[in-house]
Amino acid sequence: MISKNKIKFIRSLEQKKFRKENGVFLAEGNKLVSDLSDFFKCKILVATQQWLDSNRNIIADEKIYVEKDELSRVSLLKTPQDVLAVFEIPSYTLSMDCPRNELCLALDDVQDPGNLGTIIRIADWFGIKNIYCSHGTADAFSPKTVQATMGALARVKLHYCNIKELISSLNDVPVFGTFLDGDSIYNNTLSSNGLIVMGNEGNGISKEVSELINRRILIPNYPQGNETTDSLNVAVATAIVCSEFRRRQL
């Protein structure tokens, strides 16, 4: 049985102010909770008895057994599975030096939680361990973003910072950005380290950030010169760019 106060608390985590105030985030679903439990401290685990019996290895400060209909009262999903969990938000040390030694992503006001979650998943697939986010970028620990990461959130570190200051501190490090007037990514020299900047869904990379980018690249349409859609979805563009960077390193 789960109390009304506990239900109210868990459902409040849909809002950023309550996540920040309590230092926790919500994850739902059998595989997602299992994946995240190996990396983040679990504060509250709410699940059916069958799920708890099958996952006795998961450690939580508090475990609450519920029936399926009770879980639907707590869940933010239209079709709840068998478990949801409240995890502690991790605290990472912000290092501006990572782009000097490895390939990193920077997100300049990517505002859609689904796009952000997909980008985190893409970064995980291509072995990118650090993503720098502007303060205008969506919250990585919102329920929609967490669900969209499909567990990748456990392996990719998110750092919220001033992107302009980050790039300014890198000096001679390659900083790539996608632009319609850039040079084709397929004809460009790509590095195994540096920063790849992806911009806002509607406006692209902001003017103040674009002025600091020293490698302007383009994902060309096909056939070139034909009239096509104005732009690619930012998550799709991120996947194409990351794939080409990694392909060069094979």
JSON list of C-alpha atoms in Angstrom, two decimals:
[
{"chain": "A", "resi": 1, "resn": "MET", "atom": "CA", "xyz": [0.00, 0.00, 0.00]},
{"chain": "A", "resi": 2, "resn": "ILE", "atom": "CA", "xyz": [1.30, 3.45, -0.89]},
{"chain": "A", "resi": 3, "resn": "SER", "atom": "CA", "xyz": [0.27, 6.57, 1.01]},
{"chain": "A", "resi": 4, "resn": "LYS", "atom": "CA", "xyz": [-1.36, 9.62, -0.55]},
{"chain": "A", "resi": 5, "resn": "ASN", "atom": "CA", "xyz": [1.58, 11.77, 0.57]},
{"chain": "A", "resi": 6, "resn": "LYS", "atom": "CA", "xyz": [4.03, 9.43, -1.15]},
{"chain": "A", "resi": 7, "resn": "ILE", "atom": "CA", "xyz": [1.97, 9.52, -4.34]},
{"chain": "A", "resi": 8, "resn": "LYS", "atom": "CA", "xyz": [1.87, 13.30, -4.20]},
{"chain": "A", "resi": 9, "resn": "PHE", "atom": "CA", "xyz": [5.64, 13.48, -3.68]},
{"chain": "A", "resi": 10, "resn": "ILE", "atom": "CA", "xyz": [6.47, 11.13, -6.55]},
{"chain": "A", "resi": 11, "resn": "ARG", "atom": "CA", "xyz": [4.12, 12.86, -8.97]},
{"chain": "A", "resi": 12, "resn": "SER", "atom": "CA", "xyz": [5.57, 16.26, -7.97]},
{"chain": "A", "resi": 13, "resn": "LEU", "atom": "CA", "xyz": [8.87, 15.17, -9.52]},
{"chain": "A", "resi": 14, "resn": "GLU", "atom": "CA", "xyz": [7.39, 15.96, -12.92]},
{"chain": "A", "resi": 15, "resn": "GLN", "atom": "CA", "xyz": [8.26, 19.57, -12.03]},
{"chain": "A", "resi": 16, "resn": "LYS", "atom": "CA", "xyz": [11.86, 20.77, -12.09]},
{"chain": "A", "resi": 17, "resn": "LYS", "atom": "CA", "xyz": [11.58, 22.83, -8.90]},
{"chain": "A", "resi": 18, "resn": "PHE", "atom": "CA", "xyz": [10.69, 19.76, -6.85]},
{"chain": "A", "resi": 19, "resn": "ARG", "atom": "CA", "xyz": [13.41, 17.65, -8.47]},
{"chain": "A", "resi": 20, "resn": "LYS", "atom": "CA", "xyz": [15.95, 20.36, -7.66]},
{"chain": "A", "resi": 21, "resn": "GLU", "atom": "CA", "xyz": [14.60, 20.92, -4.15]},
{"chain": "A", "resi": 22, "resn": "ASN", "atom": "CA", "xyz": [14.83, 17.21, -3.27]},
{"chain": "A", "resi": 23, "resn": "GLY", "atom": "CA", "xyz": [17.84, 16.28, -5.42]},
{"chain": "A", "resi": 24, "resn": "VAL", "atom": "CA", "xyz": [16.03, 13.34, -7.01]},
{"chain": "A", "resi": 25, "resn": "PHE", "atom": "CA", "xyz": [14.50, 12.25, -10.32]},
{"chain": "A", "resi": 26, "resn": "LEU", "atom": "CA", "xyz": [11.89, 9.74, -11.44]},
{"chain": "A", "resi": 27, "resn": "ALA", "atom": "CA", "xyz": [12.40, 6.74, -13.74]},
{"chain": "A", "resi": 28, "resn": "GLU", "atom": "CA", "xyz": [9.77, 4.26, -14.90]},
{"chain": "A", "resi": 29, "resn": "GLY", "atom": "CA", "xyz": [9.84, 0.90, -16.60]},
{"chain": "A", "resi": 30, "resn": "ASN", "atom": "CA", "xyz": [11.30, -2.54, -15.98]},
{"chain": "A", "resi": 31, "resn": "LYS", "atom": "CA", "xyz": [14.51, -2.24, -18.02]},
{"chain": "A", "resi": 32, "resn": "LEU", "atom": "CA", "xyz": [15.15, 1.44, -17.32]},
{"chain": "A", "resi": 33, "resn": "VAL", "atom": "CA", "xyz": [14.95, 1.07, -13.55]},
{"chain": "A", "resi": 34, "resn": "SER", "atom": "CA", "xyz": [17.14, -2.03, -13.66]},
{"chain": "A", "resi": 35, "resn": "ASP", "atom": "CA", "xyz": [19.77, -0.26, -15.78]},
{"chain": "A", "resi": 36, "resn": "LEU", "atom": "CA", "xyz": [19.87, 2.90, -13.67]},
{"chain": "A", "resi": 37, "resn": "SER", "atom": "CA", "xyz": [19.94, 1.07, -10.33]},
{"chain": "A", "resi": 38, "resn": "ASP", "atom": "CA", "xyz": [23.54, -0.02, -10.99]},
{"chain": "A", "resi": 39, "resn": "PHE", "atom": "CA", "xyz": [24.69, 3.59, -11.27]},
{"chain": "A", "resi": 40, "resn": "PHE", "atom": "CA", "xyz": [22.44, 5.83, -9.16]},
{"chain": "A", "resi": 41, "resn": "LYS", "atom": "CA", "xyz": [21.38, 5.60, -5.53]},
{"chain": "A", "resi": 42, "resn": "CYS", "atom": "CA", "xyz": [17.76, 4.48, -5.34]},
{"chain": "A", "resi": 43, "resn": "LYS", "atom": "CA", "xyz": [15.73, 6.32, -2.71]},
{"chain": "A", "resi": 44, "resn": "ILE", "atom": "CA", "xyz": [12.27, 4.85, -3.36]},
{"chain": "A", "resi": 45, "resn": "LEU", "atom": "CA", "xyz": [11.32, 1.74, -5.31]},
{"chain": "A", "resi": 46, "resn": "VAL", "atom": "CA", "xyz": [7.62, 1.19, -6.07]},
{"chain": "A", "resi": 47, "resn": "ALA", "atom": "CA", "xyz": [6.82, -2.11, -7.76]},
{"chain": "A", "resi": 48, "resn": "THR", "atom": "CA", "xyz": [4.55, -5.10, -7.99]},
{"chain": "A", "resi": 49, "resn": "GLN", "atom": "CA", "xyz": [5.42, -8.07, -5.80]},
{"chain": "A", "resi": 50, "resn": "GLN", "atom": "CA", "xyz": [6.31, -10.14, -8.84]},
{"chain": "A", "resi": 51, "resn": "TRP", "atom": "CA", "xyz": [8.82, -7.56, -10.01]},
{"chain": "A", "resi": 52, "resn": "LEU", "atom": "CA", "xyz": [10.34, -7.21, -6.54]},
{"chain": "A", "resi": 53, "resn": "ASP", "atom": "CA", "xyz": [10.68, -10.99, -6.27]},
{"chain": "A", "resi": 54, "resn": "SER", "atom": "CA", "xyz": [12.51, -11.11, -9.61]},
{"chain": "A", "resi": 55, "resn": "ASN", "atom": "CA", "xyz": [14.83, -8.20, -8.76]},
{"chain": "A", "resi": 56, "resn": "ARG", "atom": "CA", "xyz": [15.89, -8.83, -5.18]},
{"chain": "A", "resi": 57, "resn": "ASN", "atom": "CA", "xyz": [19.41, -7.59, -5.96]},
{"chain": "A", "resi": 58, "resn": "ILE", "atom": "CA", "xyz": [18.27, -3.96, -6.37]},
{"chain": "A", "resi": 59, "resn": "ILE", "atom": "CA", "xyz": [19.02, -1.92, -3.27]},
{"chain": "A", "resi": 60, "resn": "ALA", "atom": "CA", "xyz": [16.73, 0.96, -2.26]},
{"chain": "A", "resi": 61, "resn": "ASP", "atom": "CA", "xyz": [16.28, 3.04, 0.86]},
{"chain": "A", "resi": 62, "resn": "GLU", "atom": "CA", "xyz": [12.57, 2.27, 0.71]},
{"chain": "A", "resi": 63, "resn": "LYS", "atom": "CA", "xyz": [10.71, -0.47, -1.16]},
{"chain": "A", "resi": 64, "resn": "ILE", "atom": "CA", "xyz": [6.95, -0.25, -1.57]},
{"chain": "A", "resi": 65, "resn": "TYR", "atom": "CA", "xyz": [4.82, -3.12, -2.83]},
{"chain": "A", "resi": 66, "resn": "VAL", "atom": "CA", "xyz": [1.78, -2.11, -4.89]},
{"chain": "A", "resi": 67, "resn": "GLU", "atom": "CA", "xyz": [-0.89, -3.70, -7.02]},
{"chain": "A", "resi": 68, "resn": "LYS", "atom": "CA", "xyz": [-1.03, -2.79, -10.71]},
{"chain": "A", "resi": 69, "resn": "ASP", "atom": "CA", "xyz": [-3.95, -0.40, -10.25]},
{"chain": "A", "resi": 70, "resn": "GLU", "atom": "CA", "xyz": [-2.11, 1.41, -7.46]},
{"chain": "A", "resi": 71, "resn": "LEU", "atom": "CA", "xyz": [0.94, 1.87, -9.69]},
{"chain": "A", "resi": 72, "resn": "SER", "atom": "CA", "xyz": [-1.20, 3.58, -12.30]},
{"chain": "A", "resi": 73, "resn": "ARG", "atom": "CA", "xyz": [-2.15, 6.20, -9.68]},
{"chain": "A", "resi": 74, "resn": "VAL", "atom": "CA", "xyz": [1.51, 7.04, -9.13]},
{"chain": "A", "resi": 75, "resn": "SER", "atom": "CA", "xyz": [2.85, 6.72, -12.66]},
{"chain": "A", "resi": 76, "resn": "LEU", "atom": "CA", "xyz": [3.23, 9.58, -15.13]},
{"chain": "A", "resi": 77, "resn": "LEU", "atom": "CA", "xyz": [3.03, 7.14, -18.05]},
{"chain": "A", "resi": 78, "resn": "LYS", "atom": "CA", "xyz": [-0.15, 6.36, -19.95]},
{"chain": "A", "resi": 79, "resn": "THR", "atom": "CA", "xyz": [0.71, 2.66, -19.80]},
{"chain": "A", "resi": 80, "resn": "PRO", "atom": "CA", "xyz": [2.73, 1.92, -16.64]},
{"chain": "A", "resi": 81, "resn": "GLN", "atom": "CA", "xyz": [4.83, -1.22, -16.45]},
{"chain": "A", "resi": 82, "resn": "ASP", "atom": "CA", "xyz": [5.65, -2.96, -13.15]},
{"chain": "A", "resi": 83, "resn": "VAL", "atom": "CA", "xyz": [8.02, -0.54, -11.45]},
{"chain": "A", "resi": 84, "resn": "LEU", "atom": "CA", "xyz": [9.03, 3.06, -10.93]},
{"chain": "A", "resi": 85, "resn": "ALA", "atom": "CA", "xyz": [11.91, 4.44, -8.91]},
{"chain": "A", "resi": 86, "resn": "VAL", "atom": "CA", "xyz": [13.12, 7.68, -7.40]},
{"chain": "A", "resi": 87, "resn": "PHE", "atom": "CA", "xyz": [16.87, 8.07, -7.82]},
{"chain": "A", "resi": 88, "resn": "GLU", "atom": "CA", "xyz": [19.33, 10.58, -6.41]},
{"chain": "A", "resi": 89, "resn": "ILE", "atom": "CA", "xyz": [20.54, 13.12, -8.98]},
{"chain": "A", "resi": 90, "resn": "PRO", "atom": "CA", "xyz": [24.30, 12.61, -9.42]},
{"chain": "A", "resi": 91, "resn": "SER", "atom": "CA", "xyz": [26.80, 15.41, -8.80]},
{"chain": "A", "resi": 92, "resn": "TYR", "atom": "CA", "xyz": [29.61, 15.61, -11.35]},
{"chain": "A", "resi": 93, "resn": "THR", "atom": "CA", "xyz": [32.73, 17.75, -11.19]},
{"chain": "A", "resi": 94, "resn": "LEU", "atom": "CA", "xyz": [32.61, 20.27, -14.02]},
{"chain": "A", "resi": 95, "resn": "SER", "atom": "CA", "xyz": [35.82, 20.02, -16.03]},
{"chain": "A", "resi": 96, "resn": "MET", "atom": "CA", "xyz": [36.42, 22.32, -18.98]},
{"chain": "A", "resi": 97, "resn": "ASP", "atom": "CA", "xyz": [39.39, 20.21, -20.13]},
{"chain": "A", "resi": 98, "resn": "CYS", "atom": "CA", "xyz": [37.61, 17.12, -21.47]},
{"chain": "A", "resi": 99, "resn": "PRO", "atom": "CA", "xyz": [37.39, 18.45, -25.08]},
{"chain": "A", "resi": 100, "resn": "ARG", "atom": "CA", "xyz": [41.20, 18.72, -25.12]},
{"chain": "A", "resi": 101, "resn": "ASN", "atom": "CA", "xyz": [41.51, 14.96, -24.70]},
{"chain": "A", "resi": 102, "resn": "GLU", "atom": "CA", "xyz": [38.30, 13.45, -26.08]},
{"chain": "A", "resi": 103, "resn": "LEU", "atom": "CA", "xyz": [35.31, 14.15, -28.26]},
{"chain": "A", "resi": 104, "resn": "CYS", "atom": "CA", "xyz": [32.50, 15.94, -26.42]},
{"chain": "A", "resi": 105, "resn": "LEU", "atom": "CA", "xyz": [29.13, 17.44, -27.28]},
{"chain": "A", "resi": 106, "resn": "ALA", "atom": "CA", "xyz": [27.78, 20.90, -26.42]},
{"chain": "A", "resi": 107, "resn": "LEU", "atom": "CA", "xyz": [24.08, 21.70, -26.66]},
{"chain": "A", "resi": 108, "resn": "ASP", "atom": "CA", "xyz": [23.11, 25.33, -27.23]},
{"chain": "A", "resi": 109, "resn": "ASP", "atom": "CA", "xyz": [19.51, 25.63, -25.96]},
{"chain": "A", "resi": 110, "resn": "VAL", "atom": "CA", "xyz": [18.14, 22.27, -27.13]},
{"chain": "A", "resi": 111, "resn": "GLN", "atom": "CA", "xyz": [14.73, 22.62, -25.54]},
{"chain": "A", "resi": 112, "resn": "ASP", "atom": "CA", "xyz": [12.75, 19.49, -26.38]},
{"chain": "A", "resi": 113, "resn": "PRO", "atom": "CA", "xyz": [13.11, 16.80, -23.67]},
{"chain": "A", "resi": 114, "resn": "GLY", "atom": "CA", "xyz": [12.69, 14.03, -26.23]},
{"chain": "A", "resi": 115, "resn": "ASN", "atom": "CA", "xyz": [15.46, 15.45, -28.41]},
{"chain": "A", "resi": 116, "resn": "LEU", "atom": "CA", "xyz": [17.75, 15.78, -25.41]},
{"chain": "A", "resi": 117, "resn": "GLY", "atom": "CA", "xyz": [17.08, 12.21, -24.30]},
{"chain": "A", "resi": 118, "resn": "THR", "atom": "CA", "xyz": [17.74, 10.89, -27.80]},
{"chain": "A", "resi": 119, "resn": "ILE", "atom": "CA", "xyz": [20.99, 12.88, -28.04]},
{"chain": "A", "resi": 120, "resn": "ILE", "atom": "CA", "xyz": [22.15, 11.40, -24.73]},
{"chain": "A", "resi": 121, "resn": "ARG", "atom": "CA", "xyz": [21.39, 7.94, -26.13]},
{"chain": "A", "resi": 122, "resn": "ILE", "atom": "CA", "xyz": [23.30, 8.77, -29.33]},
{"chain": "A", "resi": 123, "resn": "ALA", "atom": "CA", "xyz": [26.28, 10.01, -27.32]},
{"chain": "A", "resi": 124, "resn": "ASP", "atom": "CA", "xyz": [26.31, 6.75, -25.37]},
{"chain": "A", "resi": 125, "resn": "TRP", "atom": "CA", "xyz": [26.23, 4.70, -28.57]},
{"chain": "A", "resi": 126, "resn": "PHE", "atom": "CA", "xyz": [29.19, 6.58, -30.04]},
{"chain": "A", "resi": 127, "resn": "GLY", "atom": "CA", "xyz": [31.27, 6.56, -26.86]},
{"chain": "A", "resi": 128, "resn": "ILE", "atom": "CA", "xyz": [30.89, 10.25, -26.00]},
{"chain": "A", "resi": 129, "resn": "LYS", "atom": "CA", "xyz": [31.06, 10.49, -22.22]},
{"chain": "A", "resi": 130, "resn": "ASN", "atom": "CA", "xyz": [30.49, 14.21, -21.60]},
{"chain": "A", "resi": 131, "resn": "ILE", "atom": "CA", "xyz": [27.81, 16.61, -22.82]},
{"chain": "A", "resi": 132, "resn": "TYR", "atom": "CA", "xyz": [27.93, 20.32, -21.95]},
{"chain": "A", "resi": 133, "resn": "CYS", "atom": "CA", "xyz": [24.52, 21.98, -21.87]},
{"chain": "A", "resi": 134, "resn": "SER", "atom": "CA", "xyz": [23.65, 25.65, -21.90]},
{"chain": "A", "resi": 135, "resn": "HIS", "atom": "CA", "xyz": [21.40, 26.79, -19.07]},
{"chain": "A", "resi": 136, "resn": "GLY", "atom": "CA", "xyz": [18.60, 27.10, -21.66]},
{"chain": "A", "resi": 137, "resn": "THR", "atom": "CA", "xyz": [18.81, 23.42, -22.55]},
{"chain": "A", "resi": 138, "resn": "ALA", "atom": "CA", "xyz": [16.08, 21.09, -21.28]},
{"chain": "A", "resi": 139, "resn": "ASP", "atom": "CA", "xyz": [16.56, 19.37, -17.92]},
{"chain": "A", "resi": 140, "resn": "ALA", "atom": "CA", "xyz": [18.31, 16.02, -18.38]},
{"chain": "A", "resi": 141, "resn": "PHE", "atom": "CA", "xyz": [16.48, 14.63, -15.34]},
{"chain": "A", "resi": 142, "resn": "SER", "atom": "CA", "xyz": [12.92, 15.45, -16.38]},
{"chain": "A", "resi": 143, "resn": "PRO", "atom": "CA", "xyz": [10.76, 12.30, -16.68]},
{"chain": "A", "resi": 144, "resn": "LYS", "atom": "CA", "xyz": [10.42, 12.67, -20.47]},
{"chain": "A", "resi": 145, "resn": "THR", "atom": "CA", "xyz": [14.16, 13.04, -20.98]},
{"chain": "A", "resi": 146, "resn": "VAL", "atom": "CA", "xyz": [14.99, 10.17, -18.64]},
{"chain": "A", "resi": 147, "resn": "GLN", "atom": "CA", "xyz": [12.59, 7.86, -20.50]},
{"chain": "A", "resi": 148, "resn": "ALA", "atom": "CA", "xyz": [14.02, 8.90, -23.88]},
{"chain": "A", "resi": 149, "resn": "THR", "atom": "CA", "xyz": [17.60, 8.08, -22.81]},
{"chain": "A", "resi": 150, "resn": "MET", "atom": "CA", "xyz": [16.68, 4.39, -22.45]},
{"chain": "A", "resi": 151, "resn": "GLY", "atom": "CA", "xyz": [19.28, 4.06, -19.68]},
{"chain": "A", "resi": 152, "resn": "ALA", "atom": "CA", "xyz": [22.09, 5.95, -21.44]},
{"chain": "A", "resi": 153, "resn": "LEU", "atom": "CA", "xyz": [21.86, 8.61, -18.73]},
{"chain": "A", "resi": 154, "resn": "ALA", "atom": "CA", "xyz": [23.85, 6.22, -16.52]},
{"chain": "A", "resi": 155, "resn": "ARG", "atom": "CA", "xyz": [26.90, 6.35, -18.78]},
{"chain": "A", "resi": 156, "resn": "VAL", "atom": "CA", "xyz": [26.93, 9.95, -20.05]},
{"chain": "A", "resi": 157, "resn": "LYS", "atom": "CA", "xyz": [27.71, 12.92, -17.80]},
{"chain": "A", "resi": 158, "resn": "LEU", "atom": "CA", "xyz": [25.68, 16.10, -18.28]},
{"chain": "A", "resi": 159, "resn": "HIS", "atom": "CA", "xyz": [27.24, 19.43, -17.32]},
{"chain": "A", "resi": 160, "resn": "TYR", "atom": "CA", "xyz": [25.17, 22.64, -17.31]},
{"chain": "A", "resi": 161, "resn": "CYS", "atom": "CA", "xyz": [27.37, 25.67, -17.89]},
{"chain": "A", "resi": 162, "resn": "ASN", "atom": "CA", "xyz": [27.94, 28.82, -19.92]},
{"chain": "A", "resi": 163, "resn": "ILE", "atom": "CA", "xyz": [28.74, 27.43, -23.38]},
{"chain": "A", "resi": 164, "resn": "LYS", "atom": "CA", "xyz": [30.34, 30.68, -24.52]},
{"chain": "A", "resi": 165, "resn": "GLU", "atom": "CA", "xyz": [32.75, 30.63, -21.58]},
{"chain": "A", "resi": 166, "resn": "LEU", "atom": "CA", "xyz": [33.49, 26.95, -22.19]},
{"chain": "A", "resi": 167, "resn": "ILE", "atom": "CA", "xyz": [34.47, 27.52, -25.82]},
{"chain": "A", "resi": 168, "resn": "SER", "atom": "CA", "xyz": [36.47, 30.66, -24.96]},
{"chain": "A", "resi": 169, "resn": "SER", "atom": "CA", "xyz": [38.57, 28.61, -22.54]},
{"chain": "A", "resi": 170, "resn": "LEU", "atom": "CA", "xyz": [39.54, 26.00, -25.13]},
{"chain": "A", "resi": 171, "resn": "ASN", "atom": "CA", "xyz": [41.88, 28.19, -27.20]},
{"chain": "A", "resi": 172, "resn": "ASP", "atom": "CA", "xyz": [43.36, 25.97, -29.95]},
{"chain": "A", "resi": 173, "resn": "VAL", "atom": "CA", "xyz": [40.99, 23.02, -29.43]},
{"chain": "A", "resi": 174, "resn": "PRO", "atom": "CA", "xyz": [38.81, 22.26, -32.50]},
{"chain": "A", "resi": 175, "resn": "VAL", "atom": "CA", "xyz": [35.22, 23.39, -31.99]},
{"chain": "A", "resi": 176, "resn": "PHE", "atom": "CA", "xyz": [32.79, 22.12, -34.64]},
{"chain": "A", "resi": 177, "resn": "GLY", "atom": "CA", "xyz": [29.33, 23.47, -35.38]},
{"chain": "A", "resi": 178, "resn": "THR", "atom": "CA", "xyz": [26.74, 22.66, -38.05]},
{"chain": "A", "resi": 179, "resn": "PHE", "atom": "CA", "xyz": [25.76, 25.51, -40.38]},
{"chain": "A", "resi": 180, "resn": "LEU", "atom": "CA", "xyz": [24.02, 25.78, -43.74]},
{"chain": "A", "resi": 181, "resn": "ASP", "atom": "CA", "xyz": [27.04, 27.73, -45.06]},
{"chain": "A", "resi": 182, "resn": "GLY", "atom": "CA", "xyz": [29.61, 25.30, -43.63]},
{"chain": "A", "resi": 183, "resn": "ASP", "atom": "CA", "xyz": [31.90, 22.93, -45.51]},
{"chain": "A", "resi": 184, "resn": "SER", "atom": "CA", "xyz": [30.64, 19.40, -46.14]},
{"chain": "A", "resi": 185, "resn": "ILE", "atom": "CA", "xyz": [31.41, 17.14, -43.19]},
{"chain": "A", "resi": 186, "resn": "TYR", "atom": "CA", "xyz": [32.43, 14.44, -45.68]},
{"chain": "A", "resi": 187, "resn": "ASN", "atom": "CA", "xyz": [35.22, 16.62, -47.10]},
{"chain": "A", "resi": 188, "resn": "ASN", "atom": "CA", "xyz": [36.35, 18.04, -43.76]},
{"chain": "A", "resi": 189, "resn": "THR", "atom": "CA", "xyz": [39.24, 17.09, -41.50]},
{"chain": "A", "resi": 190, "resn": "LEU", "atom": "CA", "xyz": [37.71, 15.66, -38.34]},
{"chain": "A", "resi": 191, "resn": "SER", "atom": "CA", "xyz": [39.52, 15.09, -35.05]},
{"chain": "A", "resi": 192, "resn": "SER", "atom": "CA", "xyz": [39.33, 12.49, -32.28]},
{"chain": "A", "resi": 193, "resn": "ASN", "atom": "CA", "xyz": [39.08, 15.27, -29.70]},
{"chain": "A", "resi": 194, "resn": "GLY", "atom": "CA", "xyz": [37.27, 18.59, -29.51]},
{"chain": "A", "resi": 195, "resn": "LEU", "atom": "CA", "xyz": [33.76, 19.90, -29.10]},
{"chain": "A", "resi": 196, "resn": "ILE", "atom": "CA", "xyz": [30.75, 19.41, -31.38]},
{"chain": "A", "resi": 197, "resn": "VAL", "atom": "CA", "xyz": [28.13, 22.13, -30.85]},
{"chain": "A", "resi": 198, "resn": "MET", "atom": "CA", "xyz": [24.50, 21.44, -31.74]},
{"chain": "A", "resi": 199, "resn": "GLY", "atom": "CA", "xyz": [21.96, 24.24, -31.72]},
{"chain": "A", "resi": 200, "resn": "ASN", "atom": "CA", "xyz": [18.36, 25.02, -30.83]},
{"chain": "A", "resi": 201, "resn": "GLU", "atom": "CA", "xyz": [15.56, 23.25, -32.72]},
{"chain": "A", "resi": 202, "resn": "GLY", "atom": "CA", "xyz": [14.23, 26.42, -34.36]},
{"chain": "A", "resi": 203, "resn": "ASN", "atom": "CA", "xyz": [17.12, 28.87, -34.33]},
{"chain": "A", "resi": 204, "resn": "GLY", "atom": "CA", "xyz": [20.21, 26.72, -34.58]},
{"chain": "A", "resi": 205, "resn": "ILE", "atom": "CA", "xyz": [23.40, 27.80, -32.86]},
{"chain": "A", "resi": 206, "resn": "SER", "atom": "CA", "xyz": [23.11, 31.25, -31.28]},
{"chain": "A", "resi": 207, "resn": "LYS", "atom": "CA", "xyz": [25.04, 34.16, -32.80]},
{"chain": "A", "resi": 208, "resn": "GLU", "atom": "CA", "xyz": [27.28, 34.67, -29.77]},
{"chain": "A", "resi": 209, "resn": "VAL", "atom": "CA", "xyz": [28.27, 31.00, -29.72]},
{"chain": "A", "resi": 210, "resn": "SER", "atom": "CA", "xyz": [28.65, 30.68, -33.51]},
{"chain": "A", "resi": 211, "resn": "GLU", "atom": "CA", "xyz": [31.22, 33.48, -33.52]},
{"chain": "A", "resi": 212, "resn": "LEU", "atom": "CA", "xyz": [33.51, 31.30, -31.40]},
{"chain": "A", "resi": 213, "resn": "ILE", "atom": "CA", "xyz": [33.27, 28.15, -33.52]},
{"chain": "A", "resi": 214, "resn": "ASN", "atom": "CA", "xyz": [36.43, 27.50, -35.55]},
{"chain": "A", "resi": 215, "resn": "ARG", "atom": "CA", "xyz": [35.22, 24.54, -37.67]},
{"chain": "A", "resi": 216, "resn": "ARG", "atom": "CA", "xyz": [31.99, 25.19, -39.57]},
{"chain": "A", "resi": 217, "resn": "ILE", "atom": "CA", "xyz": [30.57, 21.99, -41.05]},
{"chain": "A", "resi": 218, "resn": "LEU", "atom": "CA", "xyz": [27.54, 21.09, -43.15]},
{"chain": "A", "resi": 219, "resn": "ILE", "atom": "CA", "xyz": [25.50, 17.93, -43.53]},
{"chain": "A", "resi": 220, "resn": "PRO", "atom": "CA", "xyz": [24.76, 18.18, -47.26]},
{"chain": "A", "resi": 221, "resn": "ASN", "atom": "CA", "xyz": [21.38, 17.20, -48.65]},
{"chain": "A", "resi": 222, "resn": "TYR", "atom": "CA", "xyz": [21.09, 14.84, -51.60]},
{"chain": "A", "resi": 223, "resn": "PRO", "atom": "CA", "xyz": [21.29, 15.55, -54.41]},
{"chain": "A", "resi": 224, "resn": "GLN", "atom": "CA", "xyz": [22.99, 18.82, -53.56]},
{"chain": "A", "resi": 225, "resn": "GLY", "atom": "CA", "xyz": [21.25, 21.89, -54.86]},
{"chain": "A", "resi": 226, "resn": "ASN", "atom": "CA", "xyz": [17.79, 20.33, -54.82]},
{"chain": "A", "resi": 227, "resn": "GLU", "atom": "CA", "xyz": [15.03, 22.04, -52.86]},
{"chain": "A", "resi": 228, "resn": "THR", "atom": "CA", "xyz": [14.41, 20.06, -49.68]},
{"chain": "A", "resi": 229, "resn": "THR", "atom": "CA", "xyz": [13.17, 20.55, -46.13]},
{"chain": "A", "resi": 230, "resn": "ASP", "atom": "CA", "xyz": [14.80, 23.50, -44.34]},
{"chain": "A", "resi": 231, "resn": "SER", "atom": "CA", "xyz": [16.73, 21.49, -41.77]},
{"chain": "A", "resi": 232, "resn": "LEU", "atom": "CA", "xyz": [17.18, 18.18, -39.97]},
{"chain": "A", "resi": 233, "resn": "ASN", "atom": "CA", "xyz": [15.88, 17.38, -36.52]},
{"chain": "A", "resi": 234, "resn": "VAL", "atom": "CA", "xyz": [18.69, 18.18, -34.07]},
{"chain": "A", "resi": 235, "resn": "ALA", "atom": "CA", "xyz": [18.87, 14.61, -32.73]},
{"chain": "A", "resi": 236, "resn": "VAL", "atom": "CA", "xyz": [19.04, 13.19, -36.26]},
{"chain": "A", "resi": 237, "resn": "ALA", "atom": "CA", "xyz": [21.76, 15.69, -37.16]},
{"chain": "A", "resi": 238, "resn": "THR", "atom": "CA", "xyz": [23.70, 14.76, -34.02]},
{"chain": "A", "resi": 239, "resn": "ALA", "atom": "CA", "xyz": [23.59, 11.09, -34.98]},
{"chain": "A", "resi": 240, "resn": "ILE", "atom": "CA", "xyz": [24.89, 11.78, -38.50]},
{"chain": "A", "resi": 241, "resn": "VAL", "atom": "CA", "xyz": [27.71, 14.01, -37.24]},
{"chain": "A", "resi": 242, "resn": "CYS", "atom": "CA", "xyz": [28.81, 11.62, -34.47]},
{"chain": "A", "resi": 243, "resn": "SER", "atom": "CA", "xyz": [28.70, 8.67, -36.86]},
{"chain": "A", "resi": 244, "resn": "GLU", "atom": "CA", "xyz": [30.99, 10.40, -39.36]},
{"chain": "A", "resi": 245, "resn": "PHE", "atom": "CA", "xyz": [33.46, 11.42, -36.63]},
{"chain": "A", "resi": 246, "resn": "ARG", "atom": "CA", "xyz": [33.68, 7.85, -35.37]},
{"chain": "A", "resi": 247, "resn": "ARG", "atom": "CA", "xyz": [33.82, 6.36, -38.87]},
{"chain": "A", "resi": 248, "resn": "ARG", "atom": "CA", "xyz": [37.03, 8.29, -39.51]},
{"chain": "A", "resi": 249, "resn": "GLN", "atom": "CA", "xyz": [38.61, 6.69, -36.45]},
{"chain": "A", "resi": 250, "resn": "LEU", "atom": "CA", "xyz": [37.97, 3.07, -37.47]}
]
